[in-house]
Coordinates of C-alpha atoms in Angstrom, one line a residue:
Chain A
D218 CA 12.6 10.2 -2.2
S219 CA 11.7 6.4 -3.2
G220 CA 12.8 6.2 -6.5
V221 CA 9.3 5.3 -7.9
T222 CA 8.4 8.3 -10.8
Q223 CA 5.0 8.3 -11.9
T224 CA 3.4 11.1 -13.8
P225 CA 1.6 12.7 -14.8
K226 CA 0.5 14.1 -10.7
H227 CA -2.3 16.1 -11.3
L228 CA -5.4 15.4 -14.3
I229 CA -7.9 16.7 -15.0
T230 CA -10.7 15.1 -17.2
A231 CA -14.2 14.4 -18.3
T232 CA -16.2 11.6 -17.8
G233 CA -15.8 9.3 -21.1
Q234 CA -12.5 10.0 -21.8
R235 CA -9.1 8.2 -21.8
V236 CA -6.3 8.5 -19.5
T237 CA -2.9 7.0 -19.6
L238 CA -0.7 7.1 -16.1
R239 CA 2.9 6.3 -16.5
C240 CA 5.1 4.5 -13.6
S241 CA 9.3 4.5 -13.9
P242 CA 10.6 1.6 -11.0
R243 CA 13.2 2.0 -8.9
S244 CA 16.3 1.1 -10.5
G245 CA 17.0 -2.4 -10.8
D246 CA 13.0 -3.4 -9.3
L247 CA 11.6 -6.0 -12.0
S248 CA 8.2 -5.7 -10.4
V249 CA 5.6 -2.9 -10.7
Y250 CA 2.5 -2.7 -8.8
W251 CA -0.7 -0.1 -9.1
Y252 CA -2.9 1.0 -6.7
Q253 CA -6.2 3.3 -6.5
Q254 CA -6.4 5.8 -3.4
S255 CA -10.1 6.6 -3.0
L256 CA -11.6 8.1 0.3
D257 CA -14.3 5.0 0.7
Q258 CA -12.5 2.2 -1.0
G259 CA -9.3 3.3 0.6
L260 CA -6.4 1.3 -0.9
Q261 CA -7.3 -1.2 -3.5
F262 CA -4.6 -3.6 -5.5
L263 CA -5.2 -3.3 -9.0
I264 CA -2.6 -5.1 -10.6
Q265 CA 1.2 -6.4 -10.4
Y266 CA 3.7 -6.8 -13.2
Y267 CA 7.2 -8.7 -13.0
N268 CA 9.0 -8.4 -15.7
G269 CA 6.9 -7.7 -18.7
E270 CA 4.1 -10.4 -17.6
E271 CA 0.9 -10.0 -15.9
R272 CA 1.3 -11.6 -12.5
A273 CA -1.5 -11.0 -10.2
K274 CA -4.7 -9.0 -11.1
G275 CA -6.8 -7.1 -8.6
N276 CA -10.2 -5.5 -8.6
I277 CA -9.4 -4.1 -12.1
L278 CA -12.2 -3.0 -13.8
E279 CA -12.5 -4.2 -17.5
R280 CA -12.5 -0.4 -18.6
F281 CA -9.1 -0.3 -16.8
S282 CA -5.7 -1.9 -18.6
A283 CA -2.2 -1.7 -17.8
Q284 CA 1.5 -3.3 -19.2
Q285 CA 4.4 -3.3 -18.5
F286 CA 7.3 -2.1 -21.0
P287 CA 10.8 -3.6 -21.9
D288 CA 12.5 -0.6 -20.2
L289 CA 10.1 -1.4 -17.1
H290 CA 8.3 1.4 -17.2
S291 CA 4.1 0.8 -17.0
E292 CA 1.5 2.2 -17.8
L293 CA -1.9 2.4 -16.7
N294 CA -4.8 2.9 -19.0
L295 CA -8.4 4.2 -17.4
S296 CA -11.1 4.5 -20.5
S297 CA -14.3 5.5 -20.3
L298 CA -13.8 7.5 -17.5
E299 CA -16.6 7.9 -15.1
L300 CA -16.8 10.2 -12.1
G301 CA -16.4 7.5 -9.3
D302 CA -12.7 7.0 -10.6
S303 CA -11.5 10.2 -9.4
A304 CA -9.2 9.0 -6.8
L305 CA -5.4 8.8 -6.3
Y306 CA -3.4 6.0 -8.3
F307 CA -0.4 4.7 -6.8
C308 CA 2.3 3.0 -8.6
A309 CA 4.9 1.0 -6.6
S310 CA 7.9 -1.4 -7.2
S311 CA 9.5 -4.0 -5.2
P312 CA 13.1 -5.5 -4.5
P313 CA 14.0 -8.6 -6.7
G314 CA 14.7 -11.6 -5.6
Q315 CA 12.5 -11.1 -2.3
G316 CA 8.8 -12.0 -3.5
L317 CA 6.4 -11.9 0.0
A318 CA 8.7 -10.6 1.4
G319 CA 9.2 -7.4 -0.7
E320 CA 8.5 -4.1 0.8
L321 CA 6.7 -1.7 -1.7
F322 CA 8.7 1.0 -2.9
F323 CA 5.5 3.6 -3.6
G324 CA 5.8 6.8 -5.8
E325 CA 4.2 10.2 -5.0
G326 CA 0.8 9.3 -6.9
S327 CA -1.0 10.7 -10.1
R328 CA -4.3 12.3 -8.4
L329 CA -7.2 12.1 -11.7
T330 CA -10.5 14.1 -10.9
V331 CA -13.2 13.5 -13.2
L332 CA -15.5 15.9 -13.9
Chain B
A21 CA -10.2 -14.6 1.7
Q22 CA -7.7 -12.6 2.3
K23 CA -8.7 -9.5 4.8
V24 CA -6.9 -6.7 6.6
T25 CA -8.8 -4.9 9.6
Q26 CA -8.5 -1.6 10.9
A27 CA -11.0 -1.1 13.3
Q28 CA -9.9 2.6 14.4
T29 CA -11.0 5.3 11.8
E30 CA -9.0 8.0 13.7
I31 CA -7.4 8.6 17.0
S32 CA -5.7 11.7 18.2
V33 CA -3.3 12.2 21.4
V34 CA -1.5 14.5 22.9
E35 CA 2.0 15.1 22.1
K36 CA 4.0 12.3 24.4
E37 CA 0.7 10.3 24.6
D38 CA 1.3 6.7 24.0
V39 CA -0.7 4.9 21.1
T40 CA -1.5 2.1 20.0
L41 CA -3.2 0.8 16.7
D42 CA -4.6 -2.1 15.9
C43 CA -4.5 -4.7 12.8
V44 CA -6.3 -8.0 13.0
Y45 CA -6.1 -10.4 9.5
E46 CA -7.3 -12.9 7.8
T47 CA -5.8 -15.5 5.3
R48 CA -6.2 -19.3 4.7
D49 CA -2.1 -19.1 4.2
T50 CA 0.4 -20.5 6.1
T51 CA 3.1 -18.2 4.4
Y52 CA 2.7 -14.9 4.5
Y53 CA 3.9 -11.7 5.4
L54 CA 2.7 -8.6 7.1
F55 CA 3.5 -4.8 6.9
W56 CA 3.2 -1.8 8.1
Y57 CA 3.4 1.6 6.3
K58 CA 2.5 5.4 6.8
Q59 CA 1.3 8.2 4.7
P60 CA 2.6 11.4 6.1
P61 CA 0.2 14.9 4.7
S62 CA 2.9 14.8 2.3
G63 CA 0.8 11.3 0.6
E64 CA 3.3 9.1 -0.6
L65 CA 3.4 5.7 1.2
V66 CA 6.6 4.9 3.1
F67 CA 7.4 1.2 4.8
L68 CA 7.9 0.7 8.5
I69 CA 8.3 -2.2 9.0
R70 CA 7.2 -6.1 8.0
R71 CA 7.1 -9.7 9.4
N72 CA 6.7 -13.0 8.6
S73 CA 4.2 -15.3 9.6
F74 CA 6.7 -17.6 11.2
D75 CA 8.2 -15.1 13.2
E76 CA 6.0 -13.8 16.1
Q77 CA 9.0 -11.9 17.9
N78 CA 7.5 -8.7 18.8
E79 CA 10.3 -5.8 17.8
I80 CA 11.2 -2.7 18.9
S81 CA 12.8 0.5 16.7
G82 CA 13.2 3.7 18.8
R83 CA 9.3 5.1 19.7
Y84 CA 8.2 2.4 17.3
S85 CA 7.3 -1.4 18.6
W86 CA 5.2 -4.0 16.9
N87 CA 3.2 -7.1 18.6
F88 CA 2.3 -10.1 16.5
Q89 CA 0.2 -12.6 17.4
K90 CA -0.2 -15.3 15.3
S91 CA -2.7 -16.6 17.4
T92 CA -5.3 -13.6 17.3
S93 CA -4.1 -13.0 14.0
S94 CA -3.0 -9.4 14.9
F95 CA -0.5 -7.3 14.0
N96 CA -0.3 -4.1 16.3
F97 CA 1.9 -1.1 16.3
T98 CA 2.8 1.2 19.2
I99 CA 3.9 4.6 19.1
T100 CA 5.7 5.7 22.4
A101 CA 5.7 9.0 23.3
S102 CA 4.1 10.3 20.4
Q103 CA 5.3 13.6 19.0
V104 CA 3.2 16.3 16.4
V105 CA 5.5 14.5 13.6
D106 CA 4.2 11.0 14.0
S107 CA 0.8 12.6 12.7
A108 CA -0.7 10.4 9.6
V109 CA -2.4 7.3 8.4
Y110 CA -1.0 4.5 9.3
F111 CA -2.0 1.3 6.9
C112 CA -1.6 -2.2 7.9
A113 CA -1.0 -4.5 5.0
L114 CA -0.8 -8.8 4.0
S115 CA 1.0 -10.5 1.2
E116 CA 0.7 -13.8 0.1
A117 CA 1.1 -16.0 -2.8
H118 CA -1.4 -15.2 -5.7
T119 CA -1.9 -17.0 -9.3
G120 CA 2.0 -16.8 -9.9
G121 CA 2.8 -13.1 -8.5
F122 CA 2.0 -11.2 -5.4
K123 CA -0.8 -9.6 -3.7
T124 CA -0.7 -7.0 -0.9
I125 CA -3.6 -6.2 0.1
F126 CA -4.0 -3.4 2.8
G127 CA -6.5 -1.9 5.3
A128 CA -8.8 1.1 5.6
G129 CA -6.0 2.7 7.5
T130 CA -6.0 4.8 11.1
R131 CA -5.4 8.2 10.9
L132 CA -3.9 9.4 13.7
F133 CA -3.4 12.9 14.7
V134 CA -0.9 14.2 17.7
K135 CA -1.6 17.7 18.9
A136 CA 1.2 19.7 20.7

């Protein structure tokens, strides 16, 4: 158990809908990262938050947004869903003070299926 | 541009064979970290090792060893005497600074099958 909690574990929805994925980082970790894992794209970095502030952005679509709240949990919002958004979405956190060196602790992922 | 290439998509070995997973990276930064992660069939990614760009010492941990060569931008991972429990997808990753934060980019992964 990594200590990172993601909900829901599975989600099935229809095209055009909006969903919210939730992540609670490990106790004490200030950074939260979101990744998308699909069969054809591998693990794609979406976005990083540190203590409530957005710090780094990857190939995140405009239809996707994220935020980190004062209690450090994070939410990833996916809207106007398309079939191609079906994927496993991982949240990860890293220990404070380690910067680049910080290993990522991953949650179990949220599997999104768009029908 | 930052890039991690794992050219081997799938490798299949018989138990007790040694196997090497290749990783080649590209970066313009002089300070960066390299990582290996394991994703077993259960799905959760697990950290295995980290290496910083200034430390080219190879490392051995039990049956696992890592060879970092800056001259060839490679960070290869060898499993000695493989076991069925080693069956998983293995990801190489590169972390570098990015606009005030940190970005860890993963390779496409190598799926390792170890047959009994």
